[in-house]
């Protein structure tokens, strides 16, 4: 039994992995179990039995003796006797039992079980009792002598495998709390219980699994040697000395208490309590394998397992450990602070079957299991050369078993690998993992610093792989479509990476064993693939925080609803974990109606653990302006969230882009009370104003024209779309960023060959998906029409006249069959160049100038303007605009020169006046110069005499002083005049 739960990182990960593996789904019901990966590798006994003693054929098949609880005393009194160490096949139906018994002859024997199981939802339960067969059957069959013990299924101990494939040895405890004594409940009534011998009754039950189970099992009573092989015990002591001895915990300190009450991170433990009290010298002569925590051995004293989790180990393992423990199969060092030589064990061990070292401080590259080290970069260098290492490892692991030139050929029995939550870097070595460990059923490399693409090579493990976790790394690239071949894969986690592209549709149709998929927090785009009918086991879907859009979310939920509703009542406990997390995407459309069924059907409502749809673009209801009325009535807990709905945009006006108000108001009347019809050419820009416009790369306009009716009278529509660009409002501020009140898009282009142009089209807009402004999405909808004319440079009732077929690509056709020629083109069909323009013709695919082979040789390609010509021909230039003849150009140049000269003369005159040296002096001023007062410009540096009469106050009139000849423009130049003689 597991210890009481407590919040620690490594233990939480271990628990999550155990729950995941416990819920792993088996292959399809028609899969033959005989092809299981462990049919040969797992079932080898450790020298505990001679092969000739084991039953064969039908004698090696265990028969179900209890069916649907209808057991009888005769069945219970005649359990099948197991031969220790032999392999047995069995098939258990839903809620059935197998009654077995195995003899324990000595108190030092230990119970060991190896299994290879196939099941749909949960593994079976093993029940152990010493005083009679345990059963889930009818009342009165409880074998315990004390009737006060009431339980659904009595047993001294209940135990459930944590994975479909594995092995477990039950350790003996000094306090008696193990499978060799009575359970805690039993101890309430029986005291002084010794370690038991005799018949140990084993009941294999699917009553708590609620699904059929088939497979093979070995139950073994092992008699360990009196001591571990000496050299291997020394190797274990080296591990203790290197990682624990210097940090040995005080007698009153416990790692369990530390994690429960002080710190949930085992990597920060201040002490190590792997071996409380420290190493004992007596272990060289005693049964140390029973006394050293976490150690398991076989009957020959070889170490098979080293499981020391969350005990405060720190530092480096001693080098060469794999060679010193040649039969090492099971390593679990989770939740410590180990750093070095841990990966060396995985690199060199060919016997390893389960390797877990999550939650440590491991760095470097992930090695290929059992393939040896990479070569050195240079002779004498300590650095490894990883460039061709993986390819070389793949070749080495493919070598024949007897090849003496390849010392490391992989770890062909490795079925579980967990290196999560470390600091490993480099790429995921998928090719060598698949080649060197072809039996892998579970791979966890999450929470590292891995880069590069998701390996395609994992698709080669289609017969074995059941759990793959590469989340919380830096992986890039796209999702491999080849993973659809992983038909036994049950849990897939690629979350918190940088993966782009779409979800392969085949993933949602072919991975029929998939139970949980997590692709959240990536950069996935595209639509949500439709779930195929074989995907009935999918219960946990995490796709949040991507860029997914469109797709039929409702169809996905409907599939899930059908699967949950079809579950038997007994499986509700399994289905209760059903989760749909799609938040933080761009899904649009109405809120899926399937949610209503999921939350209102009693069975499916109980099954829902979490439904997260917030942060999407599901549209607001037409009638309520928010979520539909049925959604508002749902009783949702905090674990469920729909988020906010997205308002559908509303159009208020449509006009051709660039049209002024007069042109817009003169649009054609619709005649039915709707908005006036705007006339526009196909492909020309439109400006649409409205409300609820938001910046979106999905924004688009829809143009719909009537296309007749179906036989049942339903009106048909021909539709085309064009992308839209949201324009910010001019009065927006940074504090209140614009949501957009207008947009532009090109008028829709239709094939006009069967239309009568112009044709009226209803225009609508959508910000997301297909949530367009129309009668189905908006109350009080008002139609907006545009009258579509032929695209530019086309004309005719079917737009059949084009610039190419009518005007030699040199002009625009008109409805009456004429051509409006481009600049430089002349002629009724624009098939000649204007005077002075150079013609270029096309002959046999090449271009020639006019005159090389005669004028008009071949087809006219272009007309080039004369030298000095400016495009547009001046103001008002453009196609068809008049051009200036040479004499007019010279006249324009001469006029420009005269204007420039006059401006220069005027400038000089003004400058001289400002300086007091005018070019022309007035005659009246010169005649009266002798009598004029002495006037000086005191603000300048020159003086000037002027004539004039003084006023009565002695002040000289400004105009009189200059004889009235001073030009008004120069007044500011004489602002301060004074008579030096009078001081005025």
GROMACS .gro file of N, CA and C in nm, residues 340-439:
model
  300
  340UNK      N    1   2.602   1.384  -1.133
  340UNK     CA    2   2.691   1.319  -1.229
  340UNK      C    3   2.684   1.167  -1.225
  341UNK      N    4   2.722   1.106  -1.338
  341UNK     CA    5   2.737   0.961  -1.356
  341UNK      C    6   2.607   0.883  -1.347
  342UNK      N    7   2.494   0.953  -1.334
  342UNK     CA    8   2.366   0.882  -1.333
  342UNK      C    9   2.335   0.831  -1.474
  343UNK      N   10   2.356   0.917  -1.573
  343UNK     CA   11   2.328   0.877  -1.710
  343UNK      C   12   2.426   0.772  -1.759
  344UNK      N   13   2.541   0.761  -1.694
  344UNK     CA   14   2.637   0.658  -1.731
  344UNK      C   15   2.578   0.518  -1.712
  345UNK      N   16   2.498   0.503  -1.607
  345UNK     CA   17   2.433   0.373  -1.582
  345UNK      C   18   2.344   0.337  -1.700
  346UNK      N   19   2.266   0.434  -1.746
  346UNK     CA   20   2.178   0.410  -1.861
  346UNK      C   21   2.258   0.384  -1.987
  347UNK      N   22   2.371   0.450  -2.000
  347UNK     CA   23   2.452   0.441  -2.120
  347UNK      C   24   2.518   0.303  -2.135
  348UNK      N   25   2.558   0.243  -2.023
  348UNK     CA   26   2.636   0.119  -2.030
  348UNK      C   27   2.556  -0.007  -1.998
  349UNK      N   28   2.442   0.006  -1.929
  349UNK     CA   29   2.371  -0.112  -1.882
  349UNK      C   30   2.286  -0.172  -1.994
  350UNK      N   31   2.311  -0.296  -2.025
  350UNK     CA   32   2.230  -0.365  -2.125
  350UNK      C   33   2.117  -0.444  -2.062
  351UNK      N   34   2.121  -0.462  -1.930
  351UNK     CA   35   2.017  -0.539  -1.861
  351UNK      C   36   1.906  -0.451  -1.807
  352UNK      N   37   1.920  -0.321  -1.815
  352UNK     CA   38   1.825  -0.230  -1.754
  352UNK      C   39   1.688  -0.243  -1.820
  353UNK      N   40   1.584  -0.242  -1.737
  353UNK     CA   41   1.447  -0.253  -1.787
  353UNK      C   42   1.361  -0.134  -1.748
  354UNK      N   43   1.392  -0.074  -1.637
  354UNK     CA   44   1.320   0.046  -1.594
  354UNK      C   45   1.421   0.143  -1.535
  355UNK      N   46   1.425   0.265  -1.589
  355UNK     CA   47   1.524   0.364  -1.543
  355UNK      C   48   1.452   0.496  -1.521
  356UNK      N   49   1.459   0.547  -1.397
  356UNK     CA   50   1.392   0.672  -1.362
  356UNK      C   51   1.484   0.754  -1.274
  357UNK      N   52   1.510   0.878  -1.315
  357UNK     CA   53   1.594   0.970  -1.237
  357UNK      C   54   1.540   1.112  -1.250
  358UNK      N   55   1.409   1.125  -1.241
  358UNK     CA   56   1.347   1.257  -1.257
  358UNK      C   57   1.370   1.343  -1.134
  359UNK      N   58   1.362   1.475  -1.154
  359UNK     CA   59   1.370   1.566  -1.042
  359UNK      C   60   1.505   1.572  -0.976
  360UNK      N   61   1.613   1.559  -1.052
  360UNK     CA   62   1.749   1.573  -1.000
  360UNK      C   63   1.813   1.696  -1.065
  361UNK      N   64   1.943   1.697  -1.077
  361UNK     CA   65   2.014   1.807  -1.140
  361UNK      C   66   2.098   1.760  -1.255
  362UNK      N   67   2.048   1.665  -1.332
  362UNK     CA   68   2.126   1.605  -1.440
  362UNK      C   69   2.142   1.703  -1.555
  363UNK      N   70   2.262   1.707  -1.613
  363UNK     CA   71   2.293   1.794  -1.726
  363UNK      C   72   2.354   1.712  -1.839
  364UNK      N   73   2.357   1.774  -1.956
  364UNK     CA   74   2.420   1.708  -2.070
  364UNK      C   75   2.317   1.649  -2.164
  365UNK      N   76   2.365   1.561  -2.252
  365UNK     CA   77   2.281   1.499  -2.354
  365UNK      C   78   2.221   1.370  -2.303
  366UNK      N   79   2.109   1.332  -2.359
  366UNK     CA   80   2.045   1.205  -2.326
  366UNK      C   81   2.118   1.094  -2.399
  367UNK      N   82   2.167   0.993  -2.328
  367UNK     CA   83   2.241   0.886  -2.396
  367UNK      C   84   2.148   0.785  -2.460
  368UNK      N   85   2.204   0.706  -2.549
  368UNK     CA   86   2.130   0.593  -2.606
  368UNK      C   87   2.143   0.475  -2.510
  369UNK      N   88   2.033   0.418  -2.464
  369UNK     CA   89   2.039   0.312  -2.362
  369UNK      C   90   2.123   0.193  -2.409
  370UNK      N   91   2.219   0.157  -2.327
  370UNK     CA   92   2.300   0.039  -2.353
  370UNK      C   93   2.387   0.046  -2.475
  371UNK      N   94   2.407   0.166  -2.532
  371UNK     CA   95   2.484   0.179  -2.656
  371UNK      C   96   2.625   0.229  -2.632
  372UNK      N   97   2.664   0.250  -2.507
  372UNK     CA   98   2.798   0.295  -2.480
  372UNK      C   99   2.814   0.445  -2.501
  373UNK      N  100   2.935   0.495  -2.477
  373UNK     CA  101   2.958   0.640  -2.483
  373UNK      C  102   2.988   0.688  -2.625
  374UNK      N  103   2.971   0.816  -2.650
  374UNK     CA  104   3.015   0.871  -2.779
  374UNK      C  105   3.167   0.879  -2.782
  375UNK      N  106   3.225   0.887  -2.898
  375UNK     CA  107   3.372   0.899  -2.906
  375UNK      C  108   3.418   1.036  -2.856
  376UNK      N  109   3.547   1.046  -2.825
  376UNK     CA  110   3.604   1.173  -2.783
  376UNK      C  111   3.624   1.264  -2.904
  377UNK      N  112   3.611   1.393  -2.879
  377UNK     CA  113   3.625   1.491  -2.988
  377UNK      C  114   3.765   1.487  -3.048
  378UNK      N  115   3.868   1.478  -2.962
  378UNK     CA  116   4.007   1.471  -3.006
  378UNK      C  117   4.081   1.377  -2.912
  379UNK      N  118   4.190   1.327  -2.960
  379UNK     CA  119   4.271   1.241  -2.875
  379UNK      C  120   4.319   1.319  -2.755
  380UNK      N  121   4.301   1.263  -2.638
  380UNK     CA  122   4.341   1.329  -2.515
  380UNK      C  123   4.240   1.429  -2.463
  381UNK      N  124   4.129   1.452  -2.538
  381UNK     CA  125   4.028   1.547  -2.495
  381UNK      C  126   3.924   1.478  -2.407
  382UNK      N  127   3.870   1.553  -2.313
  382UNK     CA  128   3.764   1.500  -2.228
  382UNK      C  129   3.625   1.527  -2.286
  383UNK      N  130   3.619   1.607  -2.392
  383UNK     CA  131   3.493   1.640  -2.455
  383UNK      C  132   3.451   1.528  -2.551
  384UNK      N  133   3.317   1.504  -2.556
  384UNK     CA  134   3.264   1.400  -2.644
  384UNK      C  135   3.223   1.459  -2.777
  385UNK      N  136   3.233   1.376  -2.880
  385UNK     CA  137   3.191   1.416  -3.013
  385UNK      C  138   3.051   1.362  -3.038
  386UNK      N  139   2.951   1.451  -3.036
  386UNK     CA  140   2.811   1.410  -3.050
  386UNK      C  141   2.761   1.421  -3.193
  387UNK      N  142   2.847   1.459  -3.286
  387UNK     CA  143   2.801   1.489  -3.421
  387UNK      C  144   2.737   1.368  -3.489
  388UNK      N  145   2.805   1.255  -3.489
  388UNK     CA  146   2.753   1.134  -3.555
  388UNK      C  147   2.720   1.025  -3.455
  389UNK      N  148   2.712   1.066  -3.328
  389UNK     CA  149   2.697   0.964  -3.225
  389UNK      C  150   2.566   0.889  -3.236
  390UNK      N  151   2.455   0.958  -3.260
  390UNK     CA  152   2.326   0.890  -3.263
  390UNK      C  153   2.318   0.792  -3.379
  391UNK      N  154   2.365   0.834  -3.496
  391UNK     CA  155   2.363   0.744  -3.612
  391UNK      C  156   2.449   0.621  -3.587
  392UNK      N  157   2.566   0.641  -3.524
  392UNK     CA  158   2.653   0.527  -3.494
  392UNK      C  159   2.587   0.435  -3.391
  393UNK      N  160   2.517   0.494  -3.294
  393UNK     CA  161   2.450   0.412  -3.193
  393UNK      C  162   2.338   0.329  -3.255
  394UNK      N  163   2.267   0.388  -3.350
  394UNK     CA  164   2.160   0.313  -3.417
  394UNK      C  165   2.219   0.193  -3.490
  395UNK      N  166   2.331   0.213  -3.557
  395UNK     CA  167   2.396   0.102  -3.627
  395UNK      C  168   2.444  -0.004  -3.529
  396UNK      N  169   2.500   0.040  -3.416
  396UNK     CA  170   2.549  -0.056  -3.317
  396UNK      C  171   2.435  -0.138  -3.260
  397UNK      N  172   2.323  -0.075  -3.232
  397UNK     CA  173   2.210  -0.147  -3.171
  397UNK      C  174   2.142  -0.241  -3.271
  398UNK      N  175   2.170  -0.222  -3.399
  398UNK     CA  176   2.115  -0.312  -3.500
  398UNK      C  177   2.206  -0.431  -3.527
  399UNK      N  178   2.323  -0.434  -3.462
  399UNK     CA  179   2.417  -0.543  -3.485
  399UNK      C  180   2.363  -0.675  -3.431
  400UNK      N  181   2.407  -0.784  -3.490
  400UNK     CA  182   2.363  -0.916  -3.445
  400UNK      C  183   2.410  -0.941  -3.303
  401UNK      N  184   2.334  -1.020  -3.231
  401UNK     CA  185   2.363  -1.044  -3.089
  401UNK      C  186   2.502  -1.102  -3.069
  402UNK      N  187   2.548  -1.185  -3.160
  402UNK     CA  188   2.677  -1.249  -3.141
  402UNK      C  189   2.794  -1.176  -3.203
  403UNK      N  190   2.773  -1.056  -3.248
  403UNK     CA  191   2.880  -0.982  -3.314
  403UNK      C  192   2.983  -0.938  -3.210
  404UNK      N  193   3.106  -0.993  -3.213
  404UNK     CA  194   3.204  -0.960  -3.110
  404UNK      C  195   3.267  -0.822  -3.127
  405UNK      N  196   3.247  -0.761  -3.242
  405UNK     CA  197   3.309  -0.632  -3.267
  405UNK      C  198   3.224  -0.514  -3.218
  406UNK      N  199   3.104  -0.544  -3.174
  406UNK     CA  200   3.015  -0.439  -3.122
  406UNK      C  201   2.987  -0.471  -2.976
  407UNK      N  202   3.057  -0.409  -2.882
  407UNK     CA  203   3.040  -0.446  -2.741
  407UNK      C  204   2.909  -0.398  -2.681
  408UNK      N  205   2.853  -0.288  -2.733
  408UNK     CA  206   2.730  -0.232  -2.676
  408UNK      C  207   2.621  -0.235  -2.782
  409UNK      N  208   2.520  -0.315  -2.755
  409UNK     CA  209   2.414  -0.336  -2.854
  409UNK      C  210   2.278  -0.287  -2.806
  410UNK      N  211   2.276  -0.203  -2.704
  410UNK     CA  212   2.149  -0.147  -2.659
  410UNK      C  213   2.094  -0.215  -2.536
  411UNK      N  214   1.978  -0.165  -2.493
  411UNK     CA  215   1.905  -0.220  -2.378
  411UNK      C  216   1.770  -0.266  -2.429
  412UNK      N  217   1.768  -0.383  -2.488
  412UNK     CA  218   1.650  -0.430  -2.559
  412UNK      C  219   1.532  -0.457  -2.467
  413UNK      N  220   1.555  -0.468  -2.336
  413UNK     CA  221   1.445  -0.494  -2.243
  413UNK      C  222   1.393  -0.369  -2.175
  414UNK      N  223   1.449  -0.252  -2.203
  414UNK     CA  224   1.406  -0.128  -2.136
  414UNK      C  225   1.264  -0.093  -2.180
  415UNK      N  226   1.173  -0.086  -2.082
  415UNK     CA  227   1.035  -0.053  -2.115
  415UNK      C  228   0.990   0.079  -2.053
  416UNK      N  229   1.064   0.131  -1.954
  416UNK     CA  230   1.024   0.256  -1.889
  416UNK      C  231   1.147   0.346  -1.873
  417UNK      N  232   1.135   0.472  -1.923
  417UNK     CA  233   1.243   0.569  -1.914
  417UNK      C  234   1.186   0.703  -1.869
  418UNK      N  235   1.238   0.754  -1.756
  418UNK     CA  236   1.191   0.882  -1.703
  418UNK      C  237   1.311   0.966  -1.662
  419UNK      N  238   1.338   1.071  -1.739
  419UNK     CA  239   1.445   1.166  -1.708
  419UNK      C  240   1.389   1.308  -1.697
  420UNK      N  241   1.264   1.318  -1.662
  420UNK     CA  242   1.198   1.447  -1.655
  420UNK      C  243   1.249   1.535  -1.543
  421UNK      N  244   1.222   1.668  -1.558
  421UNK     CA  245   1.254   1.767  -1.456
  421UNK      C  246   1.403   1.767  -1.420
  422UNK      N  247   1.486   1.775  -1.520
  422UNK     CA  248   1.630   1.792  -1.502
  422UNK      C  249   1.675   1.911  -1.585
  423UNK      N  250   1.799   1.915  -1.625
  423UNK     CA  251   1.852   2.024  -1.707
  423UNK      C  252   1.921   1.968  -1.830
  424UNK      N  253   1.866   1.864  -1.887
  424UNK     CA  254   1.925   1.800  -2.004
  424UNK      C  255   1.904   1.888  -2.128
  425UNK      N  256   2.001   1.885  -2.219
  425UNK     CA  257   1.992   1.969  -2.337
  425UNK      C  258   2.014   1.885  -2.462
  426UNK      N  259   2.029   1.955  -2.576
  426UNK     CA  260   2.045   1.884  -2.702
  426UNK      C  261   1.911   1.840  -2.758
  427UNK      N  262   1.914   1.763  -2.863
  427UNK     CA  263   1.792   1.713  -2.925
  427UNK      C  264   1.749   1.580  -2.863
  428UNK      N  265   1.622   1.548  -2.881
  428UNK     CA  266   1.571   1.419  -2.834
  428UNK      C  267   1.626   1.310  -2.926
  429UNK      N  268   1.702   1.215  -2.873
  429UNK     CA  269   1.761   1.112  -2.959
  429UNK      C  270   1.660   1.003  -2.993
  430UNK      N  271   1.557   1.042  -3.065
  430UNK     CA  272   1.449   0.948  -3.093
  430UNK      C  273   1.492   0.826  -3.171
  431UNK      N  274   1.581   0.845  -3.268
  431UNK     CA  275   1.622   0.733  -3.352
  431UNK      C  276   1.691   0.625  -3.270
  432UNK      N  277   1.784   0.664  -3.181
  432UNK     CA  278   1.856   0.562  -3.104
  432UNK      C  279   1.770   0.508  -2.991
  433UNK      N  280   1.678   0.587  -2.936
  433UNK     CA  281   1.589   0.532  -2.834
  433UNK      C  282   1.502   0.422  -2.894
  434UNK      N  283   1.453   0.445  -3.016
  434UNK     CA  284   1.369   0.344  -3.080
  434UNK      C  285   1.450   0.222  -3.122
  435UNK      N  286   1.575   0.244  -3.165
  435UNK     CA  287   1.658   0.132  -3.212
  435UNK      C  288   1.720   0.055  -3.098
  436UNK      N  289   1.767   0.126  -2.994
  436UNK     CA  290   1.838   0.059  -2.885
  436UNK      C  291   1.746   0.012  -2.774
  437UNK      N  292   1.625   0.066  -2.767
  437UNK     CA  293   1.528   0.023  -2.665
  437UNK      C  294   1.394  -0.002  -2.733
  438UNK      N  295   1.385  -0.103  -2.817
  438UNK     CA  296   1.262  -0.126  -2.896
  438UNK      C  297   1.143  -0.169  -2.813
  439UNK      N  298   1.162  -0.194  -2.683
  439UNK     CA  299   1.051  -0.237  -2.597
  439UNK      C  300   0.991  -0.121  -2.519
   0.00000   0.00000   0.00000
